[in-house]
PDB file of C-alpha atoms and ligand atoms in Angstrom:
ATOM      1  CA  MET A   1      21.044  -2.304  -4.366  1.00  0.00           C
ATOM      2  CA  ALA A   2      17.983  -2.686  -6.586  1.00  0.00           C
ATOM      3  CA  ARG A   3      14.650  -2.286  -4.848  1.00  0.00           C
ATOM      4  CA  LYS A   4      12.433  -5.378  -5.099  1.00  0.00           C
ATOM      5  CA  PHE A   5       9.266  -4.681  -7.092  1.00  0.00           C
ATOM      6  CA  PHE A   6       6.218  -4.815  -4.802  1.00  0.00           C
ATOM      7  CA  VAL A   7       2.590  -5.366  -5.816  1.00  0.00           C
ATOM      8  CA  GLY A   8      -0.262  -5.265  -3.311  1.00  0.00           C
ATOM      9  CA  GLY A   9      -3.845  -6.294  -4.009  1.00  0.00           C
ATOM     10  CA  ASN A  10      -6.288  -4.298  -1.894  1.00  0.00           C
ATOM     11  CA  PHE A  11      -9.630  -6.080  -2.180  1.00  0.00           C
ATOM     12  CA  LYS A  12     -11.300  -3.335  -0.076  1.00  0.00           C
ATOM     13  CA  MET A  13     -14.816  -4.374   1.075  1.00  0.00           C
ATOM     14  CA  ASN A  14     -15.266  -6.842  -1.775  1.00  0.00           C
ATOM     15  CA  GLY A  15     -15.493 -10.602  -2.062  1.00  0.00           C
ATOM     16  CA  THR A  16     -16.973 -13.715  -0.488  1.00  0.00           C
ATOM     17  CA  GLN A  17     -15.320 -16.898   0.767  1.00  0.00           C
ATOM     18  CA  LYS A  18     -15.876 -18.380  -2.685  1.00  0.00           C
ATOM     19  CA  SER A  19     -14.650 -15.462  -4.792  1.00  0.00           C
ATOM     20  CA  ILE A  20     -11.589 -14.872  -2.606  1.00  0.00           C
ATOM     21  CA  ALA A  21     -10.694 -18.567  -2.705  1.00  0.00           C
ATOM     22  CA  ASP A  22     -10.951 -18.384  -6.519  1.00  0.00           C
ATOM     23  CA  ILE A  23      -8.648 -15.326  -6.690  1.00  0.00           C
ATOM     24  CA  ILE A  24      -6.107 -17.094  -4.471  1.00  0.00           C
ATOM     25  CA  SER A  25      -6.237 -20.320  -6.423  1.00  0.00           C
ATOM     26  CA  ASN A  26      -5.674 -18.373  -9.660  1.00  0.00           C
ATOM     27  CA  LEU A  27      -2.610 -16.685  -8.135  1.00  0.00           C
ATOM     28  CA  ASN A  28      -1.257 -19.900  -6.616  1.00  0.00           C
ATOM     29  CA  ASN A  29      -1.310 -21.506 -10.061  1.00  0.00           C
ATOM     30  CA  ALA A  30      -0.032 -18.554 -12.099  1.00  0.00           C
ATOM     31  CA  ASN A  31       3.458 -18.050 -13.444  1.00  0.00           C
ATOM     32  CA  LEU A  32       4.570 -15.000 -11.529  1.00  0.00           C
ATOM     33  CA  ASP A  33       7.717 -12.916 -11.723  1.00  0.00           C
ATOM     34  CA  PRO A  34       9.879 -14.329  -8.907  1.00  0.00           C
ATOM     35  CA  ASN A  35      11.446 -10.889  -8.480  1.00  0.00           C
ATOM     36  CA  THR A  36       8.138  -9.312  -7.438  1.00  0.00           C
ATOM     37  CA  GLU A  37       6.926  -9.359  -3.847  1.00  0.00           C
ATOM     38  CA  VAL A  38       3.155  -9.866  -3.713  1.00  0.00           C
ATOM     39  CA  VAL A  39       0.910  -9.019  -0.773  1.00  0.00           C
ATOM     40  CA  LEU A  40      -2.839  -9.704  -0.624  1.00  0.00           C
ATOM     41  CA  SER A  41      -5.176  -7.582   1.454  1.00  0.00           C
ATOM     42  CA  PRO A  42      -8.676  -9.050   1.824  1.00  0.00           C
ATOM     43  CA  PRO A  43     -11.381  -7.775   4.176  1.00  0.00           C
ATOM     44  CA  ALA A  44     -10.515  -8.656   7.806  1.00  0.00           C
ATOM     45  CA  LEU A  45     -13.044 -11.506   7.915  1.00  0.00           C
ATOM     46  CA  TYR A  46     -11.101 -13.315   5.188  1.00  0.00           C
ATOM     47  CA  LEU A  47      -7.552 -12.784   6.443  1.00  0.00           C
ATOM     48  CA  LEU A  48      -7.366 -16.288   7.951  1.00  0.00           C
ATOM     49  CA  LEU A  49      -8.828 -17.895   4.855  1.00  0.00           C
ATOM     50  CA  THR A  50      -6.325 -15.997   2.715  1.00  0.00           C
ATOM     51  CA  ARG A  51      -3.384 -16.934   4.928  1.00  0.00           C
ATOM     52  CA  SER A  52      -4.348 -20.607   4.937  1.00  0.00           C
ATOM     53  CA  GLN A  53      -5.028 -20.878   1.204  1.00  0.00           C
ATOM     54  CA  ALA A  54      -2.414 -18.590  -0.345  1.00  0.00           C
ATOM     55  CA  ASP A  55       1.011 -19.953  -1.194  1.00  0.00           C
ATOM     56  CA  PRO A  56       3.442 -18.976   1.592  1.00  0.00           C
ATOM     57  CA  LYS A  57       5.375 -16.835  -0.915  1.00  0.00           C
ATOM     58  CA  PHE A  58       2.492 -14.326  -0.785  1.00  0.00           C
ATOM     59  CA  GLY A  59       2.280 -11.895   2.093  1.00  0.00           C
ATOM     60  CA  VAL A  60      -1.059 -11.042   3.674  1.00  0.00           C
ATOM     61  CA  ALA A  61      -1.988  -7.521   4.770  1.00  0.00           C
ATOM     62  CA  ALA A  62      -4.792  -6.253   6.971  1.00  0.00           C
ATOM     63  CA  GLN A  63      -6.572  -3.219   5.501  1.00  0.00           C
ATOM     64  CA  ASN A  64      -6.422  -1.501   8.886  1.00  0.00           C
ATOM     65  CA  VAL A  65      -4.935  -1.938  12.358  1.00  0.00           C
ATOM     66  CA  PHE A  66      -5.373  -0.217  15.724  1.00  0.00           C
ATOM     67  CA  ASP A  67      -2.648   1.491  17.716  1.00  0.00           C
ATOM     68  CA  LYS A  68      -3.472  -0.035  21.137  1.00  0.00           C
ATOM     69  CA  PRO A  69      -2.339  -3.542  22.163  1.00  0.00           C
ATOM     70  CA  MET A  70      -5.649  -4.905  23.546  1.00  0.00           C
ATOM     71  CA  GLY A  71      -8.763  -3.995  25.422  1.00  0.00           C
ATOM     72  CA  ALA A  72     -12.085  -2.249  25.111  1.00  0.00           C
ATOM     73  CA  TYR A  73     -11.881  -1.036  21.497  1.00  0.00           C
ATOM     74  CA  THR A  74     -15.008  -2.411  19.854  1.00  0.00           C
ATOM     75  CA  GLY A  75     -14.553  -3.302  16.222  1.00  0.00           C
ATOM     76  CA  GLU A  76     -10.772  -2.914  16.116  1.00  0.00           C
ATOM     77  CA  LEU A  77      -7.965  -5.437  15.514  1.00  0.00           C
ATOM     78  CA  SER A  78      -4.599  -5.297  17.254  1.00  0.00           C
ATOM     79  CA  VAL A  79      -1.137  -5.795  15.842  1.00  0.00           C
ATOM     80  CA  GLU A  80      -0.698  -8.843  18.107  1.00  0.00           C
ATOM     81  CA  GLN A  81      -3.900 -10.441  16.809  1.00  0.00           C
ATOM     82  CA  LEU A  82      -2.811  -9.941  13.216  1.00  0.00           C
ATOM     83  CA  HIS A  83       0.600 -11.378  13.975  1.00  0.00           C
ATOM     84  CA  ASP A  84      -1.039 -14.335  15.727  1.00  0.00           C
ATOM     85  CA  CYS A  85      -2.983 -15.086  12.532  1.00  0.00           C
ATOM     86  CA  GLY A  86       0.028 -15.007  10.210  1.00  0.00           C
ATOM     87  CA  VAL A  87      -0.706 -11.545   8.857  1.00  0.00           C
ATOM     88  CA  SER A  88       2.588  -9.767   8.307  1.00  0.00           C
ATOM     89  CA  TRP A  89       1.510  -6.439   6.811  1.00  0.00           C
ATOM     90  CA  ALA A  90      -1.042  -3.695   7.414  1.00  0.00           C
ATOM     91  CA  LEU A  91      -2.281  -0.905   5.177  1.00  0.00           C
ATOM     92  CA  VAL A  92      -2.267   2.402   7.009  1.00  0.00           C
ATOM     93  CA  GLY A  93      -3.577   5.809   5.979  1.00  0.00           C
ATOM     94  CA  HIS A  94      -5.602   4.701   2.970  1.00  0.00           C
ATOM     95  CA  SER A  95      -7.510   7.691   1.613  1.00  0.00           C
ATOM     96  CA  GLU A  96     -10.805   5.857   2.104  1.00  0.00           C
ATOM     97  CA  ARG A  97     -10.012   5.847   5.826  1.00  0.00           C
ATOM     98  CA  ARG A  98      -8.667   9.400   5.840  1.00  0.00           C
ATOM     99  CA  VAL A  99     -11.605  10.828   3.859  1.00  0.00           C
ATOM    100  CA  ILE A 100     -14.593   8.642   4.835  1.00  0.00           C
ATOM    101  CA  LEU A 101     -13.582   7.671   8.392  1.00  0.00           C
ATOM    102  CA  LYS A 102     -11.886  11.035   9.089  1.00  0.00           C
ATOM    103  CA  GLU A 103      -8.608   9.486  10.259  1.00  0.00           C
ATOM    104  CA  ASP A 104      -5.930  12.143  10.623  1.00  0.00           C
ATOM    105  CA  ASP A 105      -2.195  12.213   9.916  1.00  0.00           C
ATOM    106  CA  ASP A 106      -1.177  11.564  13.509  1.00  0.00           C
ATOM    107  CA  PHE A 107      -3.524   8.581  13.873  1.00  0.00           C
ATOM    108  CA  ALA A 108      -1.916   7.072  10.768  1.00  0.00           C
ATOM    109  CA  ALA A 109       1.478   7.777  12.313  1.00  0.00           C
ATOM    110  CA  ARG A 110       0.557   6.116  15.634  1.00  0.00           C
ATOM    111  CA  LYS A 111      -0.813   3.054  13.855  1.00  0.00           C
ATOM    112  CA  THR A 112       2.324   2.808  11.731  1.00  0.00           C
ATOM    113  CA  LYS A 113       4.551   2.947  14.804  1.00  0.00           C
ATOM    114  CA  ALA A 114       2.458   0.358  16.682  1.00  0.00           C
ATOM    115  CA  ALA A 115       2.448  -1.998  13.689  1.00  0.00           C
ATOM    116  CA  ILE A 116       6.209  -1.778  13.223  1.00  0.00           C
ATOM    117  CA  ASP A 117       6.916  -2.187  16.947  1.00  0.00           C
ATOM    118  CA  GLY A 118       4.782  -5.351  16.838  1.00  0.00           C
ATOM    119  CA  GLY A 119       6.716  -6.778  13.890  1.00  0.00           C
ATOM    120  CA  LEU A 120       4.395  -5.956  10.971  1.00  0.00           C
ATOM    121  CA  GLY A 121       5.359  -4.271   7.747  1.00  0.00           C
ATOM    122  CA  VAL A 122       3.310  -1.208   6.802  1.00  0.00           C
ATOM    123  CA  ILE A 123       2.035  -0.086   3.436  1.00  0.00           C
ATOM    124  CA  LEU A 124       1.652   3.593   4.190  1.00  0.00           C
ATOM    125  CA  CYS A 125      -0.712   5.385   1.820  1.00  0.00           C
ATOM    126  CA  VAL A 126      -0.481   9.075   0.969  1.00  0.00           C
ATOM    127  CA  GLY A 127      -2.199  11.114  -1.708  1.00  0.00           C
ATOM    128  CA  GLU A 128      -3.868  14.377  -2.612  1.00  0.00           C
ATOM    129  CA  THR A 129      -7.451  15.165  -3.569  1.00  0.00           C
ATOM    130  CA  LEU A 130      -8.307  16.677  -6.961  1.00  0.00           C
ATOM    131  CA  GLU A 131      -8.821  20.079  -5.351  1.00  0.00           C
ATOM    132  CA  GLU A 132      -5.396  19.898  -3.708  1.00  0.00           C
ATOM    133  CA  ARG A 133      -3.762  18.918  -7.005  1.00  0.00           C
ATOM    134  CA  GLU A 134      -5.496  21.678  -8.911  1.00  0.00           C
ATOM    135  CA  SER A 135      -4.360  24.252  -6.384  1.00  0.00           C
ATOM    136  CA  GLY A 136      -0.743  23.093  -6.702  1.00  0.00           C
ATOM    137  CA  LYS A 137      -0.544  21.543  -3.234  1.00  0.00           C
ATOM    138  CA  THR A 138       0.228  17.929  -4.149  1.00  0.00           C
ATOM    139  CA  VAL A 139       3.780  17.767  -2.823  1.00  0.00           C
ATOM    140  CA  ASP A 140       2.867  19.758   0.313  1.00  0.00           C
ATOM    141  CA  VAL A 141       0.046  17.333   1.110  1.00  0.00           C
ATOM    142  CA  VAL A 142       1.943  14.084   0.574  1.00  0.00           C
ATOM    143  CA  THR A 143       5.042  15.305   2.428  1.00  0.00           C
ATOM    144  CA  ARG A 144       2.849  16.536   5.312  1.00  0.00           C
ATOM    145  CA  GLN A 145       1.233  13.064   5.514  1.00  0.00           C
ATOM    146  CA  LEU A 146       4.640  11.367   5.376  1.00  0.00           C
ATOM    147  CA  GLY A 147       6.206  13.894   7.769  1.00  0.00           C
ATOM    148  CA  ALA A 148       3.636  13.056  10.464  1.00  0.00           C
ATOM    149  CA  VAL A 149       4.799   9.437  10.305  1.00  0.00           C
ATOM    150  CA  ALA A 150       8.472  10.432  10.158  1.00  0.00           C
ATOM    151  CA  SER A 151       8.084  12.280  13.443  1.00  0.00           C
ATOM    152  CA  ARG A 152       7.170   8.999  15.201  1.00  0.00           C
ATOM    153  CA  LEU A 153       9.523   6.474  13.529  1.00  0.00           C
ATOM    154  CA  SER A 154      13.186   5.737  14.119  1.00  0.00           C
ATOM    155  CA  VAL A 155      15.506   5.563  11.123  1.00  0.00           C
ATOM    156  CA  GLN A 156      15.584   1.751  11.470  1.00  0.00           C
ATOM    157  CA  ASP A 157      11.756   1.533  11.419  1.00  0.00           C
ATOM    158  CA  TRP A 158      11.693   2.647   7.790  1.00  0.00           C
ATOM    159  CA  ALA A 159      13.045  -0.737   6.658  1.00  0.00           C
ATOM    160  CA  LYS A 160       9.512  -2.042   7.422  1.00  0.00           C
ATOM    161  CA  VAL A 161       7.656   0.592   5.368  1.00  0.00           C
ATOM    162  CA  VAL A 162       6.468   0.664   1.774  1.00  0.00           C
ATOM    163  CA  ILE A 163       5.055   4.043   0.726  1.00  0.00           C
ATOM    164  CA  ALA A 164       2.005   3.946  -1.557  1.00  0.00           C
ATOM    165  CA  TYR A 165       1.314   7.124  -3.507  1.00  0.00           C
ATOM    166  CA  GLU A 166      -2.408   7.025  -4.248  1.00  0.00           C
ATOM    167  CA  PRO A 167      -3.865  10.238  -5.668  1.00  0.00           C
ATOM    168  CA  VAL A 168      -7.449  10.315  -4.384  1.00  0.00           C
ATOM    169  CA  TRP A 169      -8.779  11.479  -7.773  1.00  0.00           C
ATOM    170  CA  ALA A 170      -7.330   8.363  -9.433  1.00  0.00           C
ATOM    171  CA  ILE A 171      -8.775   5.794  -7.028  1.00  0.00           C
ATOM    172  CA  GLY A 172     -11.617   3.776  -8.492  1.00  0.00           C
ATOM    173  CA  THR A 173     -12.225   6.425 -11.133  1.00  0.00           C
ATOM    174  CA  GLY A 174     -10.504   4.853 -14.131  1.00  0.00           C
ATOM    175  CA  LYS A 175      -8.446   8.075 -14.265  1.00  0.00           C
ATOM    176  CA  VAL A 176      -4.858   6.933 -13.829  1.00  0.00           C
ATOM    177  CA  ALA A 177      -2.053   9.402 -13.113  1.00  0.00           C
ATOM    178  CA  THR A 178       0.148   9.900 -16.158  1.00  0.00           C
ATOM    179  CA  THR A 179       3.584   8.334 -15.968  1.00  0.00           C
ATOM    180  CA  GLU A 180       5.014  11.861 -15.576  1.00  0.00           C
ATOM    181  CA  GLN A 181       2.622  12.754 -12.748  1.00  0.00           C
ATOM    182  CA  ALA A 182       3.428   9.539 -10.899  1.00  0.00           C
ATOM    183  CA  GLN A 183       7.186   9.836 -11.400  1.00  0.00           C
ATOM    184  CA  GLU A 184       7.183  13.480 -10.314  1.00  0.00           C
ATOM    185  CA  VAL A 185       5.457  12.765  -6.991  1.00  0.00           C
ATOM    186  CA  HIS A 186       7.461   9.585  -6.343  1.00  0.00           C
ATOM    187  CA  ALA A 187      10.697  11.521  -6.894  1.00  0.00           C
ATOM    188  CA  ALA A 188       9.491  14.284  -4.547  1.00  0.00           C
ATOM    189  CA  LEU A 189       8.645  11.703  -1.879  1.00  0.00           C
ATOM    190  CA  ARG A 190      12.052  10.066  -2.240  1.00  0.00           C
ATOM    191  CA  LYS A 191      13.750  13.463  -1.957  1.00  0.00           C
ATOM    192  CA  PHE A 192      11.739  14.214   1.191  1.00  0.00           C
ATOM    193  CA  VAL A 193      12.859  10.885   2.685  1.00  0.00           C
ATOM    194  CA  ALA A 194      16.498  11.598   1.737  1.00  0.00           C
ATOM    195  CA  ASP A 195      16.399  15.089   3.262  1.00  0.00           C
ATOM    196  CA  SER A 196      14.367  14.386   6.393  1.00  0.00           C
ATOM    197  CA  ILE A 197      15.228  10.752   7.234  1.00  0.00           C
ATOM    198  CA  SER A 198      18.374   9.577   5.450  1.00  0.00           C
ATOM    199  CA  PRO A 199      19.773   9.149   1.934  1.00  0.00           C
ATOM    200  CA  SER A 200      20.161   5.423   2.451  1.00  0.00           C
ATOM    201  CA  VAL A 201      16.538   4.983   3.575  1.00  0.00           C
ATOM    202  CA  ALA A 202      15.513   6.957   0.468  1.00  0.00           C
ATOM    203  CA  GLU A 203      17.583   4.708  -1.761  1.00  0.00           C
ATOM    204  CA  ASN A 204      16.093   1.513  -0.319  1.00  0.00           C
ATOM    205  CA  ILE A 205      12.444   2.338   0.367  1.00  0.00           C
ATOM    206  CA  ARG A 206       9.846   1.098  -2.102  1.00  0.00           C
ATOM    207  CA  ILE A 207       7.438   3.774  -3.348  1.00  0.00           C
ATOM    208  CA  ILE A 208       4.516   2.164  -5.137  1.00  0.00           C
ATOM    209  CA  TYR A 209       1.695   3.746  -7.127  1.00  0.00           C
ATOM    210  CA  GLY A 210      -2.034   3.137  -6.674  1.00  0.00           C
ATOM    211  CA  GLY A 211      -5.062   4.518  -8.508  1.00  0.00           C
ATOM    212  CA  SER A 212      -6.772   2.791 -11.441  1.00  0.00           C
ATOM    213  CA  VAL A 213      -3.793   0.563 -12.227  1.00  0.00           C
ATOM    214  CA  ASN A 214      -4.721  -2.107 -14.746  1.00  0.00           C
ATOM    215  CA  ASP A 215      -3.077  -4.600 -17.080  1.00  0.00           C
ATOM    216  CA  LYS A 216      -2.955  -1.946 -19.850  1.00  0.00           C
ATOM    217  CA  ASN A 217      -1.294   0.946 -18.017  1.00  0.00           C
ATOM    218  CA  CYS A 218       0.992  -0.937 -15.610  1.00  0.00           C
ATOM    219  CA  GLN A 219       3.935  -1.499 -17.928  1.00  0.00           C
ATOM    220  CA  GLU A 220       4.611   2.155 -18.713  1.00  0.00           C
ATOM    221  CA  LEU A 221       4.235   3.119 -15.062  1.00  0.00           C
ATOM    222  CA  ALA A 222       6.593   0.308 -14.035  1.00  0.00           C
ATOM    223  CA  LYS A 223       9.322   1.775 -16.250  1.00  0.00           C
ATOM    224  CA  GLN A 224       9.533   4.980 -14.224  1.00  0.00           C
ATOM    225  CA  PRO A 225      12.714   5.052 -12.159  1.00  0.00           C
ATOM    226  CA  ASP A 226      10.952   5.863  -8.880  1.00  0.00           C
ATOM    227  CA  VAL A 227       7.920   3.583  -9.330  1.00  0.00           C
ATOM    228  CA  ASP A 228       8.728   0.398  -7.393  1.00  0.00           C
ATOM    229  CA  GLY A 229       5.402  -1.367  -7.753  1.00  0.00           C
ATOM    230  CA  PHE A 230       1.666  -0.926  -7.353  1.00  0.00           C
ATOM    231  CA  LEU A 231      -1.187  -0.986  -4.900  1.00  0.00           C
ATOM    232  CA  VAL A 232      -4.096  -2.306  -6.923  1.00  0.00           C
ATOM    233  CA  GLY A 233      -7.768  -2.068  -6.004  1.00  0.00           C
ATOM    234  CA  GLY A 234     -10.428  -3.144  -8.516  1.00  0.00           C
ATOM    235  CA  ALA A 235      -8.065  -4.957 -10.879  1.00  0.00           C
ATOM    236  CA  SER A 236      -6.701  -7.139  -8.054  1.00  0.00           C
ATOM    237  CA  LEU A 237     -10.073  -8.926  -7.998  1.00  0.00           C
ATOM    238  CA  LYS A 238      -9.679  -9.977 -11.629  1.00  0.00           C
ATOM    239  CA  PRO A 239      -7.482 -12.550 -13.382  1.00  0.00           C
ATOM    240  CA  ALA A 240      -5.573  -9.666 -15.029  1.00  0.00           C
ATOM    241  CA  PHE A 241      -3.961  -9.008 -11.628  1.00  0.00           C
ATOM    242  CA  VAL A 242      -1.400 -11.589 -12.770  1.00  0.00           C
ATOM    243  CA  ASP A 243      -0.353  -9.294 -15.645  1.00  0.00           C
ATOM    244  CA  ILE A 244       0.102  -6.402 -13.206  1.00  0.00           C
ATOM    245  CA  ILE A 245       2.313  -8.541 -10.948  1.00  0.00           C
ATOM    246  CA  ASN A 246       4.288  -9.411 -14.079  1.00  0.00           C
ATOM    247  CA  ALA A 247       4.489  -5.796 -15.319  1.00  0.00           C
ATOM    248  CA  ARG A 248       8.267  -5.916 -15.393  1.00  0.00           C
ATOM    249  CA  LEU A 249       8.628  -9.189 -17.335  1.00  0.00           C
TER     250      LEU A 249
HETATM  251  P1  13P B 301      -8.307   1.190  -7.722  1.00  0.00           P
HETATM  252  O1  13P B 301      -7.159   0.361  -8.299  1.00  0.00           O
HETATM  253  O2  13P B 301      -9.610   0.464  -7.707  1.00  0.00           O
HETATM  254  O3  13P B 301      -8.347   2.543  -8.328  1.00  0.00           O
HETATM  255  O4  13P B 301      -7.943   1.399  -6.154  1.00  0.00           O
HETATM  256  C1  13P B 301      -6.675   1.820  -5.808  1.00  0.00           C
HETATM  257  C2  13P B 301      -6.537   1.727  -4.340  1.00  0.00           C
HETATM  258  O5  13P B 301      -7.148   2.476  -3.602  1.00  0.00           O
HETATM  259  C3  13P B 301      -5.662   0.678  -3.801  1.00  0.00           C
HETATM  260  O6  13P B 301      -5.476   0.825  -2.425  1.00  0.00           O
END
């Protein structure tokens, strides 16, 4: 079975009511590849606006979620609250949270489990720093990050996961991974899933690439056999996001 191409737009901490409404209106009116699943991830304050203004064919993702159901957790959002607001996805383990907010592998794993148990899909981000790549540790790092999540999920849970390979050195730097670098890591991740979870999960799971994807480099990356889509930061705020969604046309 062919894996459905998946493109996420991670707006990060960018945008206003006006600019986000403009991005959504542009997407609502664009001719988009019907074979691509598109998920929009605005800052939490704008999740409701995004859900109410975006065409229902678009999914909406929170950029973060907490692993507890409710209570005294100042500043956090629960899975149930996201669900209540029509948000059907959450990003987990983004490097900006791992590196800046010091979130560790097991926290990402607990959040992933909580999100899936509460009915959300998870875009699970993994990726190595430049230092880790240069010391030959890329595959060790991304499989360690994925392995922490694997230790908490059931085999069935993986149907709700999209893995995003986002090398930290490529995020927001304009330095995109080469098609070979991306394909190599995606293939290693798929092999890890086949060996440690199941061959059928490996066959079906989408592994998307993130890190300086733009309308110029997306087509070559999209041709790689193990690249099933993109997680786009900066370029998702621009009209050219449409060309990235349509990378396979
Ligand atoms: P950029 O596309 O801005 O490099 O960001 C990638 C990213 O971190 C998406 O989650």
